[in-house]
Amino acid sequence: MSPANNRQPLRIGLTGGIASGKSTVADMFAELGVPVIDTDVIAREVVQPGQPALDEIRARFGDGVFGADGQLDRTAMRKRIFSDENARLELEAILHPRIGEETRRLANTATGPYQVIVVPLLVGSPLAEFVDRIVVVDCDEELQVQRLLARDTETVEQARRILSAQASRQARLAIADDVINNDAGLDETRRQVHALDRTFRELAGRP
Ligand code: ATP
């Protein structure tokens, strides 16, 4: 059942390591009018007050990971799971199914020849099976460290720790159908995005 036949937009999964340039690339697709679904945004939405995930988090982790305003204290939560692998897995068991469900729901409402679904941790995620094609934003690891430092990470050691906690560059490239190299300037990255845009429109049968 090809997307061209059933009019379901081709689903493109966009992934990459931290600070590799996923948002930058997603914005370039959005500039071309392509619907973009960002699972990081969904991950924040599923823990908004009133959402069932929040009650489950409170039942499991207690009031200590909540602020006085009743919102999830993301910094406290991060600290809690940083040194406790079990806690991290339990938090993921609460969040991941809901993020997956909302992603699928939004994907089914998107229109156009293709859609881009940004999933930072696509390696090993069930969403890897949901998408038709995987684009990896690839970037030299030293550049990733530099971009992290320029943005929000305090030390080189901290930046390297974050990188090594993620799937390896090799593991990401192994699941890629297409690779966008984001080592050079933005113009070079945009050129690659435009080339892929033409490819995806052709694949969808709707240029
Ligand atoms: P995260 O994993 O944290 O969500 P990301 O993969 O979405 O990050 P971006 O936020 O797009 O990455 O980029 C990381 C940083 O690097 C940003 O400050 C961005 O402006 C910068 N950056 C991205 N691409 C380039 C480029 N080609 N040249 C220079 N700077 C870049």
JSON list of C-alpha atoms and ligand atoms in Angstrom, two decimals:
[
{"chain": "A", "resi": 1, "resn": "MET", "atom": "CA", "xyz": [0.00, 0.00, 0.00]},
{"chain": "A", "resi": 2, "resn": "SER", "atom": "CA", "xyz": [2.01, 2.97, -1.20]},
{"chain": "A", "resi": 3, "resn": "PRO", "atom": "CA", "xyz": [1.30, 6.48, 0.07]},
{"chain": "A", "resi": 4, "resn": "ALA", "atom": "CA", "xyz": [0.63, 7.53, -3.54]},
{"chain": "A", "resi": 5, "resn": "ASN", "atom": "CA", "xyz": [-2.29, 5.11, -3.69]},
{"chain": "A", "resi": 6, "resn": "ASN", "atom": "CA", "xyz": [-4.00, 5.70, -0.38]},
{"chain": "A", "resi": 7, "resn": "ARG", "atom": "CA", "xyz": [-3.30, 9.47, -0.17]},
{"chain": "A", "resi": 8, "resn": "GLN", "atom": "CA", "xyz": [-1.73, 9.05, 3.25]},
{"chain": "A", "resi": 9, "resn": "PRO", "atom": "CA", "xyz": [1.23, 11.45, 3.35]},
{"chain": "A", "resi": 10, "resn": "LEU", "atom": "CA", "xyz": [4.61, 9.75, 3.24]},
{"chain": "A", "resi": 11, "resn": "ARG", "atom": "CA", "xyz": [5.97, 9.74, 6.78]},
{"chain": "A", "resi": 12, "resn": "ILE", "atom": "CA", "xyz": [9.54, 10.90, 7.15]},
{"chain": "A", "resi": 13, "resn": "GLY", "atom": "CA", "xyz": [11.19, 10.30, 10.54]},
{"chain": "A", "resi": 14, "resn": "LEU", "atom": "CA", "xyz": [13.86, 12.91, 11.29]},
{"chain": "A", "resi": 15, "resn": "THR", "atom": "CA", "xyz": [16.45, 12.07, 13.91]},
{"chain": "A", "resi": 16, "resn": "GLY", "atom": "CA", "xyz": [19.99, 12.92, 14.96]},
{"chain": "A", "resi": 17, "resn": "GLY", "atom": "CA", "xyz": [22.15, 13.27, 18.04]},
{"chain": "A", "resi": 18, "resn": "ILE", "atom": "CA", "xyz": [21.75, 16.10, 20.52]},
{"chain": "A", "resi": 19, "resn": "ALA", "atom": "CA", "xyz": [22.52, 19.50, 18.99]},
{"chain": "A", "resi": 20, "resn": "SER", "atom": "CA", "xyz": [23.15, 17.88, 15.60]},
{"chain": "A", "resi": 21, "resn": "GLY", "atom": "CA", "xyz": [20.72, 20.33, 13.97]},
{"chain": "A", "resi": 22, "resn": "LYS", "atom": "CA", "xyz": [17.34, 18.52, 13.98]},
{"chain": "A", "resi": 23, "resn": "SER", "atom": "CA", "xyz": [15.32, 21.66, 14.77]},
{"chain": "A", "resi": 24, "resn": "THR", "atom": "CA", "xyz": [17.30, 23.67, 12.23]},
{"chain": "A", "resi": 25, "resn": "VAL", "atom": "CA", "xyz": [16.57, 21.07, 9.54]},
{"chain": "A", "resi": 26, "resn": "ALA", "atom": "CA", "xyz": [12.91, 20.68, 10.61]},
{"chain": "A", "resi": 27, "resn": "ASP", "atom": "CA", "xyz": [12.48, 24.47, 10.29]},
{"chain": "A", "resi": 28, "resn": "MET", "atom": "CA", "xyz": [13.85, 24.28, 6.73]},
{"chain": "A", "resi": 29, "resn": "PHE", "atom": "CA", "xyz": [11.24, 21.65, 5.82]},
{"chain": "A", "resi": 30, "resn": "ALA", "atom": "CA", "xyz": [8.54, 23.78, 7.47]},
{"chain": "A", "resi": 31, "resn": "GLU", "atom": "CA", "xyz": [9.65, 26.78, 5.35]},
{"chain": "A", "resi": 32, "resn": "LEU", "atom": "CA", "xyz": [8.79, 24.62, 2.32]},
{"chain": "A", "resi": 33, "resn": "GLY", "atom": "CA", "xyz": [5.25, 24.16, 3.66]},
{"chain": "A", "resi": 34, "resn": "VAL", "atom": "CA", "xyz": [5.83, 20.63, 4.95]},
{"chain": "A", "resi": 35, "resn": "PRO", "atom": "CA", "xyz": [3.86, 19.68, 8.09]},
{"chain": "A", "resi": 36, "resn": "VAL", "atom": "CA", "xyz": [6.29, 19.04, 10.95]},
{"chain": "A", "resi": 37, "resn": "ILE", "atom": "CA", "xyz": [5.38, 17.03, 14.06]},
{"chain": "A", "resi": 38, "resn": "ASP", "atom": "CA", "xyz": [7.89, 17.42, 16.88]},
{"chain": "A", "resi": 39, "resn": "THR", "atom": "CA", "xyz": [7.86, 14.68, 19.54]},
{"chain": "A", "resi": 40, "resn": "ASP", "atom": "CA", "xyz": [9.79, 16.98, 21.92]},
{"chain": "A", "resi": 41, "resn": "VAL", "atom": "CA", "xyz": [6.82, 19.35, 21.87]},
{"chain": "A", "resi": 42, "resn": "ILE", "atom": "CA", "xyz": [4.44, 16.40, 22.40]},
{"chain": "A", "resi": 43, "resn": "ALA", "atom": "CA", "xyz": [6.62, 15.18, 25.30]},
{"chain": "A", "resi": 44, "resn": "ARG", "atom": "CA", "xyz": [6.03, 18.52, 27.04]},
{"chain": "A", "resi": 45, "resn": "GLU", "atom": "CA", "xyz": [2.31, 18.46, 26.30]},
{"chain": "A", "resi": 46, "resn": "VAL", "atom": "CA", "xyz": [1.67, 15.03, 27.83]},
{"chain": "A", "resi": 47, "resn": "VAL", "atom": "CA", "xyz": [2.90, 16.28, 31.21]},
{"chain": "A", "resi": 48, "resn": "GLN", "atom": "CA", "xyz": [0.72, 19.38, 31.31]},
{"chain": "A", "resi": 49, "resn": "PRO", "atom": "CA", "xyz": [-1.73, 19.64, 34.25]},
{"chain": "A", "resi": 50, "resn": "GLY", "atom": "CA", "xyz": [-4.81, 17.50, 33.73]},
{"chain": "A", "resi": 51, "resn": "GLN", "atom": "CA", "xyz": [-3.00, 14.92, 31.62]},
{"chain": "A", "resi": 52, "resn": "PRO", "atom": "CA", "xyz": [-3.19, 11.34, 32.97]},
{"chain": "A", "resi": 53, "resn": "ALA", "atom": "CA", "xyz": [0.60, 10.91, 32.74]},
{"chain": "A", "resi": 54, "resn": "LEU", "atom": "CA", "xyz": [1.02, 13.55, 35.42]},
{"chain": "A", "resi": 55, "resn": "ASP", "atom": "CA", "xyz": [-1.05, 11.59, 37.96]},
{"chain": "A", "resi": 56, "resn": "GLU", "atom": "CA", "xyz": [0.96, 8.47, 37.22]},
{"chain": "A", "resi": 57, "resn": "ILE", "atom": "CA", "xyz": [4.23, 10.37, 37.69]},
{"chain": "A", "resi": 58, "resn": "ARG", "atom": "CA", "xyz": [3.01, 11.71, 41.03]},
{"chain": "A", "resi": 59, "resn": "ALA", "atom": "CA", "xyz": [1.89, 8.24, 42.15]},
{"chain": "A", "resi": 60, "resn": "ARG", "atom": "CA", "xyz": [5.28, 6.78, 41.26]},
{"chain": "A", "resi": 61, "resn": "PHE", "atom": "CA", "xyz": [7.71, 9.60, 42.12]},
{"chain": "A", "resi": 62, "resn": "GLY", "atom": "CA", "xyz": [5.86, 11.63, 44.75]},
{"chain": "A", "resi": 63, "resn": "ASP", "atom": "CA", "xyz": [5.41, 15.35, 45.32]},
{"chain": "A", "resi": 64, "resn": "GLY", "atom": "CA", "xyz": [9.17, 15.97, 45.28]},
{"chain": "A", "resi": 65, "resn": "VAL", "atom": "CA", "xyz": [9.22, 16.20, 41.49]},
{"chain": "A", "resi": 66, "resn": "PHE", "atom": "CA", "xyz": [6.40, 18.78, 41.43]},
{"chain": "A", "resi": 67, "resn": "GLY", "atom": "CA", "xyz": [6.60, 22.51, 41.90]},
{"chain": "A", "resi": 68, "resn": "ALA", "atom": "CA", "xyz": [4.30, 24.50, 44.22]},
{"chain": "A", "resi": 69, "resn": "ASP", "atom": "CA", "xyz": [2.25, 25.38, 41.13]},
{"chain": "A", "resi": 70, "resn": "GLY", "atom": "CA", "xyz": [1.43, 21.70, 40.54]},
{"chain": "A", "resi": 71, "resn": "GLN", "atom": "CA", "xyz": [3.55, 21.57, 37.39]},
{"chain": "A", "resi": 72, "resn": "LEU", "atom": "CA", "xyz": [6.16, 18.89, 36.85]},
{"chain": "A", "resi": 73, "resn": "ASP", "atom": "CA", "xyz": [9.54, 20.17, 38.04]},
{"chain": "A", "resi": 74, "resn": "ARG", "atom": "CA", "xyz": [11.58, 19.02, 35.05]},
{"chain": "A", "resi": 75, "resn": "THR", "atom": "CA", "xyz": [14.93, 19.80, 36.69]},
{"chain": "A", "resi": 76, "resn": "ALA", "atom": "CA", "xyz": [14.04, 17.74, 39.79]},
{"chain": "A", "resi": 77, "resn": "MET", "atom": "CA", "xyz": [12.79, 14.93, 37.56]},
{"chain": "A", "resi": 78, "resn": "ARG", "atom": "CA", "xyz": [15.97, 14.98, 35.47]},
{"chain": "A", "resi": 79, "resn": "LYS", "atom": "CA", "xyz": [18.10, 14.81, 38.64]},
{"chain": "A", "resi": 80, "resn": "ARG", "atom": "CA", "xyz": [16.04, 11.91, 39.92]},
{"chain": "A", "resi": 81, "resn": "ILE", "atom": "CA", "xyz": [16.49, 9.78, 36.81]},
{"chain": "A", "resi": 82, "resn": "PHE", "atom": "CA", "xyz": [20.08, 10.84, 36.12]},
{"chain": "A", "resi": 83, "resn": "SER", "atom": "CA", "xyz": [21.60, 8.44, 38.65]},
{"chain": "A", "resi": 84, "resn": "ASP", "atom": "CA", "xyz": [18.78, 5.89, 38.78]},
{"chain": "A", "resi": 85, "resn": "GLU", "atom": "CA", "xyz": [18.40, 3.75, 35.70]},
{"chain": "A", "resi": 86, "resn": "ASN", "atom": "CA", "xyz": [15.25, 2.05, 37.03]},
{"chain": "A", "resi": 87, "resn": "ALA", "atom": "CA", "xyz": [13.57, 5.39, 37.65]},
{"chain": "A", "resi": 88, "resn": "ARG", "atom": "CA", "xyz": [14.43, 6.45, 34.10]},
{"chain": "A", "resi": 89, "resn": "LEU", "atom": "CA", "xyz": [12.89, 3.28, 32.67]},
{"chain": "A", "resi": 90, "resn": "GLU", "atom": "CA", "xyz": [9.75, 3.72, 34.78]},
{"chain": "A", "resi": 91, "resn": "LEU", "atom": "CA", "xyz": [9.37, 7.32, 33.66]},
{"chain": "A", "resi": 92, "resn": "GLU", "atom": "CA", "xyz": [9.81, 6.25, 30.04]},
{"chain": "A", "resi": 93, "resn": "ALA", "atom": "CA", "xyz": [7.20, 3.51, 30.50]},
{"chain": "A", "resi": 94, "resn": "ILE", "atom": "CA", "xyz": [4.74, 6.21, 31.56]},
{"chain": "A", "resi": 95, "resn": "LEU", "atom": "CA", "xyz": [5.62, 8.74, 28.87]},
{"chain": "A", "resi": 96, "resn": "HIS", "atom": "CA", "xyz": [6.64, 6.87, 25.73]},
{"chain": "A", "resi": 97, "resn": "PRO", "atom": "CA", "xyz": [3.33, 5.12, 24.96]},
{"chain": "A", "resi": 98, "resn": "ARG", "atom": "CA", "xyz": [1.47, 8.43, 25.33]},
{"chain": "A", "resi": 99, "resn": "ILE", "atom": "CA", "xyz": [3.97, 10.32, 23.18]},
{"chain": "A", "resi": 100, "resn": "GLY", "atom": "CA", "xyz": [3.69, 7.55, 20.57]},
{"chain": "A", "resi": 101, "resn": "GLU", "atom": "CA", "xyz": [-0.09, 7.64, 20.63]},
{"chain": "A", "resi": 102, "resn": "GLU", "atom": "CA", "xyz": [-0.30, 11.42, 20.24]},
{"chain": "A", "resi": 103, "resn": "THR", "atom": "CA", "xyz": [2.33, 11.36, 17.48]},
{"chain": "A", "resi": 104, "resn": "ARG", "atom": "CA", "xyz": [0.31, 8.78, 15.54]},
{"chain": "A", "resi": 105, "resn": "ARG", "atom": "CA", "xyz": [-2.89, 10.77, 16.06]},
{"chain": "A", "resi": 106, "resn": "LEU", "atom": "CA", "xyz": [-1.32, 13.98, 14.73]},
{"chain": "A", "resi": 107, "resn": "ALA", "atom": "CA", "xyz": [0.36, 12.14, 11.87]},
{"chain": "A", "resi": 108, "resn": "ASN", "atom": "CA", "xyz": [-3.01, 10.82, 10.76]},
{"chain": "A", "resi": 109, "resn": "THR", "atom": "CA", "xyz": [-4.44, 14.34, 10.55]},
{"chain": "A", "resi": 110, "resn": "ALA", "atom": "CA", "xyz": [-1.54, 15.86, 8.56]},
{"chain": "A", "resi": 111, "resn": "THR", "atom": "CA", "xyz": [-2.04, 16.60, 4.87]},
{"chain": "A", "resi": 112, "resn": "GLY", "atom": "CA", "xyz": [0.26, 17.12, 1.87]},
{"chain": "A", "resi": 113, "resn": "PRO", "atom": "CA", "xyz": [2.55, 14.78, -0.04]},
{"chain": "A", "resi": 114, "resn": "TYR", "atom": "CA", "xyz": [4.74, 14.06, 2.97]},
{"chain": "A", "resi": 115, "resn": "GLN", "atom": "CA", "xyz": [5.19, 14.96, 6.61]},
{"chain": "A", "resi": 116, "resn": "VAL", "atom": "CA", "xyz": [8.26, 15.20, 8.84]},
{"chain": "A", "resi": 117, "resn": "ILE", "atom": "CA", "xyz": [8.15, 13.64, 12.31]},
{"chain": "A", "resi": 118, "resn": "VAL", "atom": "CA", "xyz": [11.05, 14.72, 14.53]},
{"chain": "A", "resi": 119, "resn": "VAL", "atom": "CA", "xyz": [12.05, 11.93, 16.94]},
{"chain": "A", "resi": 120, "resn": "PRO", "atom": "CA", "xyz": [15.36, 12.61, 18.74]},
{"chain": "A", "resi": 121, "resn": "LEU", "atom": "CA", "xyz": [15.68, 9.02, 20.04]},
{"chain": "A", "resi": 122, "resn": "LEU", "atom": "CA", "xyz": [14.42, 7.09, 17.04]},
{"chain": "A", "resi": 123, "resn": "VAL", "atom": "CA", "xyz": [16.94, 4.25, 17.33]},
{"chain": "A", "resi": 124, "resn": "GLY", "atom": "CA", "xyz": [15.08, 1.46, 19.14]},
{"chain": "A", "resi": 125, "resn": "SER", "atom": "CA", "xyz": [11.79, 3.37, 19.29]},
{"chain": "A", "resi": 126, "resn": "PRO", "atom": "CA", "xyz": [8.55, 1.77, 18.00]},
{"chain": "A", "resi": 127, "resn": "LEU", "atom": "CA", "xyz": [8.11, 4.96, 15.95]},
{"chain": "A", "resi": 128, "resn": "ALA", "atom": "CA", "xyz": [10.94, 3.70, 13.71]},
{"chain": "A", "resi": 129, "resn": "GLU", "atom": "CA", "xyz": [8.40, 1.18, 12.39]},
{"chain": "A", "resi": 130, "resn": "PHE", "atom": "CA", "xyz": [5.71, 3.83, 12.01]},
{"chain": "A", "resi": 131, "resn": "VAL", "atom": "CA", "xyz": [7.66, 6.03, 9.60]},
{"chain": "A", "resi": 132, "resn": "ASP", "atom": "CA", "xyz": [8.20, 5.14, 5.95]},
{"chain": "A", "resi": 133, "resn": "ARG", "atom": "CA", "xyz": [11.68, 6.58, 5.71]},
{"chain": "A", "resi": 134, "resn": "ILE", "atom": "CA", "xyz": [14.37, 7.81, 8.10]},
{"chain": "A", "resi": 135, "resn": "VAL", "atom": "CA", "xyz": [16.49, 10.93, 7.67]},
{"chain": "A", "resi": 136, "resn": "VAL", "atom": "CA", "xyz": [19.46, 11.30, 10.00]},
{"chain": "A", "resi": 137, "resn": "VAL", "atom": "CA", "xyz": [20.97, 14.72, 10.62]},
{"chain": "A", "resi": 138, "resn": "ASP", "atom": "CA", "xyz": [24.62, 13.88, 10.99]},
{"chain": "A", "resi": 139, "resn": "CYS", "atom": "CA", "xyz": [27.27, 16.09, 12.45]},
{"chain": "A", "resi": 140, "resn": "ASP", "atom": "CA", "xyz": [30.88, 15.69, 13.51]},
{"chain": "A", "resi": 141, "resn": "GLU", "atom": "CA", "xyz": [30.93, 14.86, 17.25]},
{"chain": "A", "resi": 142, "resn": "GLU", "atom": "CA", "xyz": [33.37, 17.66, 18.05]},
{"chain": "A", "resi": 143, "resn": "LEU", "atom": "CA", "xyz": [31.00, 20.11, 16.38]},
{"chain": "A", "resi": 144, "resn": "GLN", "atom": "CA", "xyz": [28.11, 18.69, 18.42]},
{"chain": "A", "resi": 145, "resn": "VAL", "atom": "CA", "xyz": [30.13, 19.33, 21.59]},
{"chain": "A", "resi": 146, "resn": "GLN", "atom": "CA", "xyz": [30.95, 22.88, 20.47]},
{"chain": "A", "resi": 147, "resn": "ARG", "atom": "CA", "xyz": [27.31, 23.64, 19.61]},
{"chain": "A", "resi": 148, "resn": "LEU", "atom": "CA", "xyz": [26.17, 22.24, 22.97]},
{"chain": "A", "resi": 149, "resn": "LEU", "atom": "CA", "xyz": [28.70, 24.42, 24.78]},
{"chain": "A", "resi": 150, "resn": "ALA", "atom": "CA", "xyz": [27.64, 27.49, 22.80]},
{"chain": "A", "resi": 151, "resn": "ARG", "atom": "CA", "xyz": [24.01, 26.79, 23.67]},
{"chain": "A", "resi": 152, "resn": "ASP", "atom": "CA", "xyz": [23.32, 25.41, 27.12]},
{"chain": "A", "resi": 153, "resn": "THR", "atom": "CA", "xyz": [25.95, 22.99, 28.38]},
{"chain": "A", "resi": 154, "resn": "GLU", "atom": "CA", "xyz": [28.50, 24.10, 30.91]},
{"chain": "A", "resi": 155, "resn": "THR", "atom": "CA", "xyz": [31.51, 21.84, 30.48]},
{"chain": "A", "resi": 156, "resn": "VAL", "atom": "CA", "xyz": [33.10, 19.72, 27.76]},
{"chain": "A", "resi": 157, "resn": "GLU", "atom": "CA", "xyz": [32.83, 16.69, 30.09]},
{"chain": "A", "resi": 158, "resn": "GLN", "atom": "CA", "xyz": [29.11, 17.25, 30.54]},
{"chain": "A", "resi": 159, "resn": "ALA", "atom": "CA", "xyz": [28.64, 17.58, 26.77]},
{"chain": "A", "resi": 160, "resn": "ARG", "atom": "CA", "xyz": [30.57, 14.35, 26.14]},
{"chain": "A", "resi": 161, "resn": "ARG", "atom": "CA", "xyz": [28.56, 12.54, 28.82]},
{"chain": "A", "resi": 162, "resn": "ILE", "atom": "CA", "xyz": [25.30, 13.52, 27.14]},
{"chain": "A", "resi": 163, "resn": "LEU", "atom": "CA", "xyz": [26.62, 12.32, 23.77]},
{"chain": "A", "resi": 164, "resn": "SER", "atom": "CA", "xyz": [27.79, 8.99, 25.12]},
{"chain": "A", "resi": 165, "resn": "ALA", "atom": "CA", "xyz": [24.42, 8.34, 26.81]},
{"chain": "A", "resi": 166, "resn": "GLN", "atom": "CA", "xyz": [22.71, 8.48, 23.39]},
{"chain": "A", "resi": 167, "resn": "ALA", "atom": "CA", "xyz": [22.70, 5.94, 20.58]},
{"chain": "A", "resi": 168, "resn": "SER", "atom": "CA", "xyz": [26.04, 6.08, 18.78]},
{"chain": "A", "resi": 169, "resn": "ARG", "atom": "CA", "xyz": [26.53, 7.98, 15.56]},
{"chain": "A", "resi": 170, "resn": "GLN", "atom": "CA", "xyz": [27.11, 4.62, 13.88]},
{"chain": "A", "resi": 171, "resn": "ALA", "atom": "CA", "xyz": [23.82, 3.17, 15.23]},
{"chain": "A", "resi": 172, "resn": "ARG", "atom": "CA", "xyz": [21.91, 6.17, 13.90]},
{"chain": "A", "resi": 173, "resn": "LEU", "atom": "CA", "xyz": [23.55, 6.02, 10.49]},
{"chain": "A", "resi": 174, "resn": "ALA", "atom": "CA", "xyz": [22.73, 2.29, 10.33]},
{"chain": "A", "resi": 175, "resn": "ILE", "atom": "CA", "xyz": [18.97, 3.04, 10.32]},
{"chain": "A", "resi": 176, "resn": "ALA", "atom": "CA", "xyz": [19.21, 5.99, 7.89]},
{"chain": "A", "resi": 177, "resn": "ASP", "atom": "CA", "xyz": [17.63, 5.97, 4.45]},
{"chain": "A", "resi": 178, "resn": "ASP", "atom": "CA", "xyz": [18.95, 9.49, 3.89]},
{"chain": "A", "resi": 179, "resn": "VAL", "atom": "CA", "xyz": [21.64, 11.52, 5.64]},
{"chain": "A", "resi": 180, "resn": "ILE", "atom": "CA", "xyz": [21.84, 15.30, 5.93]},
{"chain": "A", "resi": 181, "resn": "ASN", "atom": "CA", "xyz": [25.34, 16.39, 6.80]},
{"chain": "A", "resi": 182, "resn": "ASN", "atom": "CA", "xyz": [25.20, 19.47, 9.01]},
{"chain": "A", "resi": 183, "resn": "ASP", "atom": "CA", "xyz": [28.92, 20.15, 9.43]},
{"chain": "A", "resi": 184, "resn": "ALA", "atom": "CA", "xyz": [29.02, 23.12, 7.10]},
{"chain": "A", "resi": 185, "resn": "GLY", "atom": "CA", "xyz": [27.03, 26.34, 6.98]},
{"chain": "A", "resi": 186, "resn": "LEU", "atom": "CA", "xyz": [23.27, 26.68, 6.86]},
{"chain": "A", "resi": 187, "resn": "ASP", "atom": "CA", "xyz": [23.24, 27.25, 3.08]},
{"chain": "A", "resi": 188, "resn": "GLU", "atom": "CA", "xyz": [24.80, 23.86, 2.49]},
{"chain": "A", "resi": 189, "resn": "THR", "atom": "CA", "xyz": [22.30, 22.23, 4.85]},
{"chain": "A", "resi": 190, "resn": "ARG", "atom": "CA", "xyz": [19.38, 23.99, 3.12]},
{"chain": "A", "resi": 191, "resn": "ARG", "atom": "CA", "xyz": [20.63, 22.75, -0.26]},
{"chain": "A", "resi": 192, "resn": "GLN", "atom": "CA", "xyz": [20.45, 19.15, 1.03]},
{"chain": "A", "resi": 193, "resn": "VAL", "atom": "CA", "xyz": [16.96, 19.74, 2.48]},
{"chain": "A", "resi": 194, "resn": "HIS", "atom": "CA", "xyz": [15.74, 21.07, -0.88]},
{"chain": "A", "resi": 195, "resn": "ALA", "atom": "CA", "xyz": [17.17, 18.04, -2.69]},
{"chain": "A", "resi": 196, "resn": "LEU", "atom": "CA", "xyz": [15.41, 15.67, -0.27]},
{"chain": "A", "resi": 197, "resn": "ASP", "atom": "CA", "xyz": [12.19, 17.66, -0.61]},
{"chain": "A", "resi": 198, "resn": "ARG", "atom": "CA", "xyz": [12.24, 16.94, -4.36]},
{"chain": "A", "resi": 199, "resn": "THR", "atom": "CA", "xyz": [12.96, 13.25, -3.70]},
{"chain": "A", "resi": 200, "resn": "PHE", "atom": "CA", "xyz": [10.13, 12.89, -1.17]},
{"chain": "A", "resi": 201, "resn": "ARG", "atom": "CA", "xyz": [7.61, 14.63, -3.45]},
{"chain": "A", "resi": 202, "resn": "GLU", "atom": "CA", "xyz": [8.60, 12.26, -6.23]},
{"chain": "A", "resi": 203, "resn": "LEU", "atom": "CA", "xyz": [8.34, 9.24, -3.93]},
{"chain": "A", "resi": 204, "resn": "ALA", "atom": "CA", "xyz": [4.89, 10.39, -2.81]},
{"chain": "A", "resi": 205, "resn": "GLY", "atom": "CA", "xyz": [3.91, 10.67, -6.46]},
{"chain": "A", "resi": 206, "resn": "ARG", "atom": "CA", "xyz": [2.80, 14.24, -5.99]},
{"chain": "A", "resi": 207, "resn": "PRO", "atom": "CA", "xyz": [5.48, 16.71, -7.09]},
{"chain": "B", "resi": 1, "resn": "ATP", "atom": "P1", "xyz": [18.49, 19.19, 20.41]},
{"chain": "B", "resi": 1, "resn": "ATP", "atom": "O1", "xyz": [18.99, 17.81, 20.27]},
{"chain": "B", "resi": 1, "resn": "ATP", "atom": "O2", "xyz": [19.00, 19.81, 21.65]},
{"chain": "B", "resi": 1, "resn": "ATP", "atom": "O3", "xyz": [17.01, 19.32, 20.27]},
{"chain": "B", "resi": 1, "resn": "ATP", "atom": "P2", "xyz": [18.90, 19.92, 17.65]},
{"chain": "B", "resi": 1, "resn": "ATP", "atom": "O4", "xyz": [19.44, 18.64, 17.11]},
{"chain": "B", "resi": 1, "resn": "ATP", "atom": "O5", "xyz": [17.48, 20.26, 17.35]},
{"chain": "B", "resi": 1, "resn": "ATP", "atom": "O6", "xyz": [19.16, 20.03, 19.21]},
{"chain": "B", "resi": 1, "resn": "ATP", "atom": "P3", "xyz": [19.55, 22.57, 16.74]},
{"chain": "B", "resi": 1, "resn": "ATP", "atom": "O7", "xyz": [18.87, 23.18, 17.93]},
{"chain": "B", "resi": 1, "resn": "ATP", "atom": "O8", "xyz": [18.92, 22.67, 15.42]},
{"chain": "B", "resi": 1, "resn": "ATP", "atom": "O9", "xyz": [19.86, 21.03, 17.09]},
{"chain": "B", "resi": 1, "resn": "ATP", "atom": "O10", "xyz": [21.04, 23.07, 16.61]},
{"chain": "B", "resi": 1, "resn": "ATP", "atom": "C1", "xyz": [21.93, 23.09, 17.75]},
{"chain": "B", "resi": 1, "resn": "ATP", "atom": "C2", "xyz": [22.68, 24.41, 17.77]},
{"chain": "B", "resi": 1, "resn": "ATP", "atom": "O11", "xyz": [23.58, 24.47, 16.68]},
{"chain": "B", "resi": 1, "resn": "ATP", "atom": "C3", "xyz": [21.77, 25.61, 17.65]},
{"chain": "B", "resi": 1, "resn": "ATP", "atom": "O12", "xyz": [22.27, 26.64, 18.46]},
{"chain": "B", "resi": 1, "resn": "ATP", "atom": "C4", "xyz": [21.85, 25.96, 16.15]},
{"chain": "B", "resi": 1, "resn": "ATP", "atom": "O13", "xyz": [21.61, 27.31, 15.91]},
{"chain": "B", "resi": 1, "resn": "ATP", "atom": "C5", "xyz": [23.28, 25.56, 15.81]},
{"chain": "B", "resi": 1, "resn": "ATP", "atom": "N1", "xyz": [23.42, 25.08, 14.43]},
{"chain": "B", "resi": 1, "resn": "ATP", "atom": "C6", "xyz": [22.68, 24.14, 13.81]},
{"chain": "B", "resi": 1, "resn": "ATP", "atom": "N2", "xyz": [23.10, 23.93, 12.56]},
{"chain": "B", "resi": 1, "resn": "ATP", "atom": "C7", "xyz": [24.13, 24.75, 12.35]},
{"chain": "B", "resi": 1, "resn": "ATP", "atom": "C8", "xyz": [25.00, 25.00, 11.22]},
{"chain": "B", "resi": 1, "resn": "ATP", "atom": "N3", "xyz": [24.89, 24.35, 10.06]},
{"chain": "B", "resi": 1, "resn": "ATP", "atom": "N4", "xyz": [25.96, 25.92, 11.38]},
{"chain": "B", "resi": 1, "resn": "ATP", "atom": "C9", "xyz": [26.09, 26.58, 12.58]},
{"chain": "B", "resi": 1, "resn": "ATP", "atom": "N5", "xyz": [25.32, 26.40, 13.66]},
{"chain": "B", "resi": 1, "resn": "ATP", "atom": "C10", "xyz": [24.34, 25.49, 13.56]}
]
